[in-house]
mmCIF file of C-alpha atoms in Angstrom:
data_model
loop_
_atom_site.group_PDB
_atom_site.id
_atom_site.type_symbol
_atom_site.label_atom_id
_atom_site.label_comp_id
_atom_site.label_asym_id
_atom_site.label_seq_id
_atom_site.Cartn_x
_atom_site.Cartn_y
_atom_site.Cartn_z
ATOM 1 C CA MET C 1 14.986 -130.296 40.003
ATOM 2 C CA ARG C 2 16.366 -130.523 36.545
ATOM 3 C CA LEU C 3 18.519 -128.172 34.510
ATOM 4 C CA ILE C 4 16.605 -125.702 32.440
ATOM 5 C CA ALA C 5 16.983 -126.471 28.780
ATOM 6 C CA ALA C 6 17.825 -123.264 27.414
ATOM 7 C CA GLN C 7 21.288 -123.345 28.742
ATOM 8 C CA SER C 8 24.040 -121.454 26.910
ATOM 9 C CA PRO C 9 27.456 -122.736 26.266
ATOM 10 C CA LEU C 10 28.842 -120.200 28.776
ATOM 11 C CA ASP C 11 26.361 -121.255 31.083
ATOM 12 C CA ALA C 12 27.402 -124.868 30.783
ATOM 13 C CA ALA C 13 31.087 -124.000 30.985
ATOM 14 C CA LEU C 14 30.525 -121.866 34.118
ATOM 15 C CA VAL C 15 28.550 -124.598 36.018
ATOM 16 C CA ALA C 16 31.370 -127.038 35.096
ATOM 17 C CA LEU C 17 34.143 -124.862 36.486
ATOM 18 C CA ALA C 18 32.207 -124.048 39.709
ATOM 19 C CA ASP C 19 33.084 -127.393 41.140
ATOM 20 C CA PRO C 20 36.834 -128.145 42.463
ATOM 21 C CA THR C 21 36.273 -131.940 41.666
ATOM 22 C CA ARG C 22 35.488 -130.831 37.864
ATOM 23 C CA ARG C 23 38.593 -128.328 38.177
ATOM 24 C CA ALA C 24 40.889 -131.429 39.192
ATOM 25 C CA ILE C 25 39.686 -133.647 36.684
ATOM 26 C CA LEU C 26 40.370 -130.530 33.926
ATOM 27 C CA ARG C 27 43.866 -130.033 35.285
ATOM 28 C CA ARG C 28 44.572 -134.066 35.237
ATOM 29 C CA LEU C 29 43.865 -133.789 31.499
ATOM 30 C CA THR C 30 45.508 -130.971 30.478
ATOM 31 C CA LYS C 31 48.703 -133.238 31.508
ATOM 32 C CA GLY C 32 47.254 -135.812 28.343
ATOM 33 C CA GLU C 33 44.536 -137.787 27.447
ATOM 34 C CA ALA C 34 43.405 -140.437 30.068
ATOM 35 C CA SER C 35 40.600 -142.993 30.565
ATOM 36 C CA VAL C 36 37.740 -142.499 32.828
ATOM 37 C CA THR C 37 39.374 -145.374 35.211
ATOM 38 C CA GLU C 38 42.896 -143.443 35.688
ATOM 39 C CA ILE C 39 40.907 -139.885 36.099
ATOM 40 C CA ALA C 40 38.654 -141.326 39.051
ATOM 41 C CA ALA C 41 41.803 -143.035 40.995
ATOM 42 C CA PRO C 42 42.792 -139.888 42.828
ATOM 43 C CA PHE C 43 39.140 -139.356 44.063
ATOM 44 C CA ALA C 44 37.533 -140.969 47.074
ATOM 45 C CA LEU C 45 34.487 -140.910 44.650
ATOM 46 C CA SER C 46 32.557 -144.045 43.466
ATOM 47 C CA LEU C 47 32.984 -144.450 39.211
ATOM 48 C CA ASN C 48 29.726 -143.480 38.764
ATOM 49 C CA ALA C 49 30.329 -140.107 40.721
ATOM 50 C CA VAL C 50 33.011 -139.225 38.523
ATOM 51 C CA SER C 51 31.168 -140.555 35.395
ATOM 52 C CA LYS C 52 28.282 -137.784 36.307
ATOM 53 C CA HIS C 53 31.246 -135.045 36.598
ATOM 54 C CA ILE C 54 32.912 -135.840 33.205
ATOM 55 C CA ARG C 55 29.305 -135.927 31.758
ATOM 56 C CA LEU C 56 29.098 -132.239 32.868
ATOM 57 C CA LEU C 57 32.253 -131.280 31.710
ATOM 58 C CA GLU C 58 31.440 -132.846 27.991
ATOM 59 C CA ARG C 59 28.152 -130.923 28.113
ATOM 60 C CA ALA C 60 30.124 -127.968 28.774
ATOM 61 C CA GLN C 61 32.653 -129.054 25.906
ATOM 62 C CA LEU C 62 35.368 -128.906 27.990
ATOM 63 C CA VAL C 63 36.046 -132.621 27.761
ATOM 64 C CA GLU C 64 36.228 -134.451 24.546
ATOM 65 C CA ARG C 65 35.807 -138.265 24.625
ATOM 66 C CA ARG C 66 36.963 -140.725 21.993
ATOM 67 C CA ARG C 67 36.842 -144.480 21.908
ATOM 68 C CA SER C 68 39.997 -146.652 21.454
ATOM 69 C CA GLY C 69 39.215 -150.357 21.761
ATOM 70 C CA ARG C 70 37.029 -150.889 24.781
ATOM 71 C CA GLU C 71 38.596 -147.708 26.351
ATOM 72 C CA HIS C 72 36.767 -144.594 26.103
ATOM 73 C CA LEU C 73 39.882 -141.815 26.461
ATOM 74 C CA LEU C 74 39.100 -138.083 27.770
ATOM 75 C CA SER C 75 40.996 -135.102 26.629
ATOM 76 C CA PHE C 76 40.932 -131.346 27.443
ATOM 77 C CA ASN C 77 39.531 -128.867 25.067
ATOM 78 C CA PRO C 78 40.108 -125.315 26.420
ATOM 79 C CA SER C 79 38.135 -123.459 23.869
ATOM 80 C CA PRO C 80 35.045 -122.944 26.243
ATOM 81 C CA LEU C 81 37.447 -120.884 28.540
ATOM 82 C CA ASP C 82 37.581 -118.196 25.876
ATOM 83 C CA ASP C 83 33.894 -117.467 26.417
ATOM 84 C CA VAL C 84 34.385 -117.774 30.409
ATOM 85 C CA ALA C 85 37.209 -115.095 29.804
ATOM 86 C CA GLY C 86 35.039 -112.841 27.796
ATOM 87 C CA TRP C 87 32.159 -112.745 30.390
ATOM 88 C CA ILE C 88 34.933 -111.897 33.082
ATOM 89 C CA GLU C 89 35.862 -109.193 30.807
ATOM 90 C CA ALA C 90 32.305 -108.009 30.604
ATOM 91 C CA GLN C 91 32.467 -108.072 34.489
ATOM 92 C CA ARG C 92 35.236 -106.033 34.261
ATOM 93 C CA ALA C 93 33.748 -103.385 31.960
ATOM 94 C CA VAL C 94 30.670 -103.051 33.923
ATOM 95 C CA TRP C 95 33.161 -102.018 36.748
ATOM 96 C CA THR C 96 34.834 -99.677 34.911
ATOM 97 C CA ALA C 97 31.995 -98.128 33.823
ATOM 98 C CA ARG C 98 30.592 -97.760 37.108
ATOM 99 C CA LEU C 99 33.824 -95.799 38.221
ATOM 100 C CA ASP C 100 33.598 -93.799 35.229
ATOM 101 C CA ALA C 101 29.850 -92.852 36.405
ATOM 102 C CA LEU C 102 31.592 -92.158 39.803
ATOM 103 C CA ASP C 103 34.139 -89.888 38.565
ATOM 104 C CA ALA C 104 31.604 -87.969 36.755
ATOM 105 C CA MET C 105 29.643 -87.476 39.732
ATOM 106 C CA LEU C 106 32.463 -86.109 41.833
ATOM 107 C CA THR C 107 33.564 -83.930 38.960
ATOM 108 C CA ALA C 108 30.316 -82.324 38.549
ATOM 109 C CA GLU C 109 30.127 -81.986 42.487
ATOM 110 C CA ASN C 110 33.318 -80.109 42.221
ATOM 111 C CA ARG C 111 32.056 -77.864 39.661
ATOM 112 C CA ALA C 112 28.731 -77.223 41.680
ATOM 113 C CA ARG C 113 31.020 -76.450 44.750
ATOM 114 C CA ALA C 114 33.268 -74.001 42.653
ATOM 115 C CA ARG C 115 29.991 -72.247 41.276
ATOM 116 C CA THR C 116 28.489 -71.603 44.673
ATOM 117 C CA GLN C 117 31.476 -70.542 46.357
ATOM 118 C CA THR C 118 31.973 -68.140 43.485
ATOM 119 C CA LYS C 119 28.273 -66.877 43.824
ATOM 120 C CA LYS C 120 29.289 -66.340 47.460
ATOM 121 C CA GLY C 121 31.941 -64.193 46.752
ATOM 122 C CA ARG C 122 34.140 -66.396 48.405
ATOM 123 C CA TYR C 123 37.868 -67.634 46.801
ATOM 124 C CA ARG C 124 37.317 -71.159 45.841
ATOM 125 C CA MET X 1 41.798 -122.896 37.203
ATOM 126 C CA LYS X 2 40.730 -119.679 36.092
ATOM 127 C CA THR X 3 40.705 -116.397 37.821
ATOM 128 C CA GLU X 4 37.604 -115.736 39.236
ATOM 129 C CA THR X 5 38.250 -112.162 40.874
ATOM 130 C CA ILE X 6 37.980 -109.143 38.982
ATOM 131 C CA ARG X 7 39.906 -106.196 40.089
ATOM 132 C CA VAL X 8 39.825 -102.847 38.804
ATOM 133 C CA THR X 9 41.579 -99.554 39.727
ATOM 134 C CA ARG X 10 41.072 -95.879 39.606
ATOM 135 C CA ARG X 11 42.439 -92.492 40.719
ATOM 136 C CA PHE X 12 40.046 -89.965 41.559
ATOM 137 C CA ASP X 13 40.353 -86.128 42.072
ATOM 138 C CA ALA X 14 38.572 -86.158 45.137
ATOM 139 C CA SER X 15 39.451 -87.019 48.799
ATOM 140 C CA ALA X 16 39.293 -90.383 50.236
ATOM 141 C CA GLU X 17 36.373 -89.368 52.252
ATOM 142 C CA ARG X 18 34.324 -87.989 49.760
ATOM 143 C CA VAL X 19 35.020 -91.040 47.614
ATOM 144 C CA PHE X 20 33.874 -93.373 50.523
ATOM 145 C CA ASP X 21 30.850 -91.665 51.210
ATOM 146 C CA ALA X 22 29.742 -91.860 47.805
ATOM 147 C CA TRP X 23 29.047 -95.535 48.241
ATOM 148 C CA LEU X 24 27.266 -94.937 51.453
ATOM 149 C CA ASP X 25 25.213 -92.349 50.542
ATOM 150 C CA PRO X 26 21.937 -93.479 48.788
ATOM 151 C CA GLU X 27 21.359 -90.597 46.753
ATOM 152 C CA ARG X 28 24.943 -90.380 45.155
ATOM 153 C CA ALA X 29 25.266 -94.292 45.256
ATOM 154 C CA ALA X 30 22.350 -94.230 43.097
ATOM 155 C CA LYS X 31 24.091 -92.007 40.220
ATOM 156 C CA PHE X 32 26.744 -94.451 39.566
ATOM 157 C CA LEU X 33 26.555 -97.753 41.677
ATOM 158 C CA PHE X 34 24.011 -99.923 40.143
ATOM 159 C CA ALA X 35 22.899 -97.521 37.384
ATOM 160 C CA MET X 36 23.235 -99.193 34.004
ATOM 161 C CA PRO X 37 22.469 -97.573 30.560
ATOM 162 C CA GLY X 38 18.886 -97.885 29.774
ATOM 163 C CA GLY X 39 18.134 -98.112 33.185
ATOM 164 C CA ARG X 40 17.137 -96.110 35.765
ATOM 165 C CA ILE X 41 17.359 -96.736 39.819
ATOM 166 C CA VAL X 42 13.654 -96.395 41.071
ATOM 167 C CA ARG X 43 14.789 -97.306 44.959
ATOM 168 C CA ALA X 44 18.160 -96.909 46.836
ATOM 169 C CA GLU X 45 18.081 -97.760 50.409
ATOM 170 C CA ILE X 46 21.348 -98.144 52.481
ATOM 171 C CA ASP X 47 21.761 -99.289 56.170
ATOM 172 C CA ALA X 48 25.318 -98.048 56.401
ATOM 173 C CA ARG X 49 26.700 -100.129 59.235
ATOM 174 C CA VAL X 50 28.245 -103.604 59.691
ATOM 175 C CA GLY X 51 25.493 -105.799 59.161
ATOM 176 C CA GLY X 52 23.154 -103.760 57.621
ATOM 177 C CA SER X 53 21.861 -104.224 54.278
ATOM 178 C CA TYR X 54 21.098 -102.220 51.145
ATOM 179 C CA CYS X 55 18.808 -102.624 48.256
ATOM 180 C CA PHE X 56 18.600 -100.794 44.930
ATOM 181 C CA VAL X 57 16.226 -101.297 42.398
ATOM 182 C CA ASP X 58 17.040 -100.812 38.798
ATOM 183 C CA ARG X 59 14.181 -100.428 36.102
ATOM 184 C CA ARG X 60 14.782 -101.395 32.674
ATOM 185 C CA ASP X 61 11.967 -101.787 30.112
ATOM 186 C CA GLY X 62 9.652 -101.756 32.911
ATOM 187 C CA ASP X 63 11.378 -104.607 34.319
ATOM 188 C CA ASP X 64 12.655 -104.263 38.003
ATOM 189 C CA VAL X 65 15.957 -106.088 38.996
ATOM 190 C CA GLU X 66 16.673 -105.655 42.565
ATOM 191 C CA HIS X 67 20.503 -105.511 43.710
ATOM 192 C CA THR X 68 21.113 -106.281 47.355
ATOM 193 C CA GLY X 69 23.355 -107.094 49.838
ATOM 194 C CA THR X 70 24.945 -106.589 53.366
ATOM 195 C CA TYR X 71 27.855 -104.543 54.717
ATOM 196 C CA LEU X 72 30.508 -106.729 56.195
ATOM 197 C CA GLU X 73 33.299 -104.007 57.199
ATOM 198 C CA ILE X 74 32.868 -100.307 56.861
ATOM 199 C CA ASP X 75 36.612 -98.772 57.452
ATOM 200 C CA ARG X 76 35.769 -95.157 56.564
ATOM 201 C CA PRO X 77 37.843 -94.040 54.433
ATOM 202 C CA ARG X 78 39.934 -96.833 53.916
ATOM 203 C CA ARG X 79 38.008 -100.100 53.249
ATOM 204 C CA LEU X 80 34.365 -101.137 52.471
ATOM 205 C CA VAL X 81 33.110 -104.907 52.137
ATOM 206 C CA PHE X 82 30.106 -105.857 50.731
ATOM 207 C CA ASP X 83 28.656 -108.725 49.764
ATOM 208 C CA PHE X 84 26.082 -108.553 46.642
ATOM 209 C CA LEU X 85 23.212 -110.629 45.157
ATOM 210 C CA VAL X 86 21.005 -110.195 42.274
ATOM 211 C CA PRO X 87 17.933 -112.513 43.791
ATOM 212 C CA LYS X 88 16.497 -112.493 40.205
ATOM 213 C CA TYR X 89 19.648 -114.002 38.766
ATOM 214 C CA SER X 90 21.429 -115.808 41.335
ATOM 215 C CA THR X 91 21.144 -117.380 44.553
ATOM 216 C CA VAL X 92 24.737 -117.125 45.461
ATOM 217 C CA ALA X 93 26.096 -114.218 46.665
ATOM 218 C CA THR X 94 29.771 -112.437 45.643
ATOM 219 C CA ARG X 95 31.691 -110.128 47.422
ATOM 220 C CA VAL X 96 33.037 -106.589 46.846
ATOM 221 C CA THR X 97 35.826 -105.151 48.297
ATOM 222 C CA VAL X 98 36.559 -101.149 48.195
ATOM 223 C CA GLU X 99 39.958 -100.097 49.057
ATOM 224 C CA ILE X 100 40.763 -96.342 49.187
ATOM 225 C CA ALA X 101 44.054 -94.786 49.352
ATOM 226 C CA PRO X 102 44.968 -91.100 49.555
ATOM 227 C CA LEU X 103 46.934 -90.413 46.483
ATOM 228 C CA GLY X 104 48.411 -86.479 46.407
ATOM 229 C CA THR X 105 45.307 -84.090 46.430
ATOM 230 C CA GLY X 106 43.033 -87.169 45.568
ATOM 231 C CA CYS X 107 42.924 -90.954 46.042
ATOM 232 C CA GLU X 108 43.121 -94.077 44.488
ATOM 233 C CA LEU X 109 40.601 -96.797 44.605
ATOM 234 C CA THR X 110 40.869 -100.544 44.131
ATOM 235 C CA LEU X 111 38.045 -102.381 43.502
ATOM 236 C CA THR X 112 37.854 -106.339 43.938
ATOM 237 C CA HIS X 113 34.984 -108.443 43.038
ATOM 238 C CA ASP X 114 35.308 -111.968 44.237
ATOM 239 C CA GLY X 115 33.753 -115.132 43.185
ATOM 240 C CA VAL X 116 32.383 -114.130 40.315
ATOM 241 C CA ALA X 117 32.781 -116.718 37.711
ATOM 242 C CA PRO X 118 31.037 -119.486 39.427
ATOM 243 C CA ASP X 119 27.812 -117.772 39.985
ATOM 244 C CA TYR X 120 27.100 -115.914 37.251
ATOM 245 C CA SER X 121 26.547 -116.253 33.668
ATOM 246 C CA ILE X 122 25.632 -114.084 30.680
ATOM 247 C CA ARG X 123 22.133 -114.021 29.266
ATOM 248 C CA THR X 124 22.467 -110.108 27.978
ATOM 249 C CA GLU X 125 24.747 -108.411 26.067
ATOM 250 C CA ALA X 126 25.199 -106.319 29.189
ATOM 251 C CA GLY X 127 26.389 -109.257 30.850
ATOM 252 C CA TRP X 128 25.457 -107.880 34.027
ATOM 253 C CA ASN X 129 21.775 -108.946 34.302
ATOM 254 C CA ALA X 130 22.735 -112.294 33.655
ATOM 255 C CA MET X 131 23.107 -114.853 36.352
ATOM 256 C CA LEU X 132 23.211 -118.368 36.676
ATOM 257 C CA GLU X 133 20.062 -120.150 37.964
ATOM 258 C CA GLY X 134 21.875 -123.469 37.749
ATOM 259 C CA LEU X 135 24.054 -124.059 40.816
ATOM 260 C CA ALA X 136 21.558 -125.659 42.856
ATOM 261 C CA SER X 137 20.168 -127.292 39.741
ATOM 262 C CA GLU X 138 23.795 -128.693 38.803
ATOM 263 C CA ALA X 139 24.137 -129.995 42.300
ATOM 264 C CA SER X 140 21.530 -131.818 42.192
ATOM 265 C CA ILE X 141 22.169 -133.362 38.998
ATOM 266 C CA VAL X 142 25.429 -134.540 40.387
ATOM 267 C CA SER X 143 23.755 -135.829 43.246
ATOM 268 C CA ALA X 144 21.080 -137.375 41.196
#
């Protein structure tokens, strides 16, 4: 299977963040620049496997790479996380809208009930 | 690294029982639960028992979107837990927990939606509609 081409930056960020190894890599990079070898050291994974994780993080622009002599140094770029935070906010807004709708429905039911009871001559 | 849980709290001027029941009555749930602006619920089915499932179909611009899931906990009127999946956009279910506590003459509802961030992505402004097809694809890239 191949990744769909029309992946938005947010898609890439969410995919990247969905994996615990990649989150661990990012946590490491929040402490400062590191080489691929340094990043791979704490993981029981091949260098190749770690490189694939790093490529996904780079595609999501969460990780940037620069060359220093023969070494590739990686650093953390937090800006795509703003999109993720924005998306989570959008989800919150959806639930808030649903609970608004629930409130409106309950209020309408209260009114309908009050009307019915008034018609029947009962007190509330 | 980042919170993946959404929590929303709301007070209602209605008893905990009434608020709870609204979630499990198809006719009433259709009015708020998966209704979205610009869409309307054309099908609402609820099998309100633990292990039972629900299905809501929202029609938007002639396009039908199914919201489905299974009830995991039903403890009237305090607590309702269900998982939630939009098969059209995601292969991974997320979990919604509704907790209701009596408060004065009404009640307070706290909704928690877990596992949101890794499973969904935005493809429309509504944000809700849009999910990620990528987890399976992504797994195959990593292991490729």
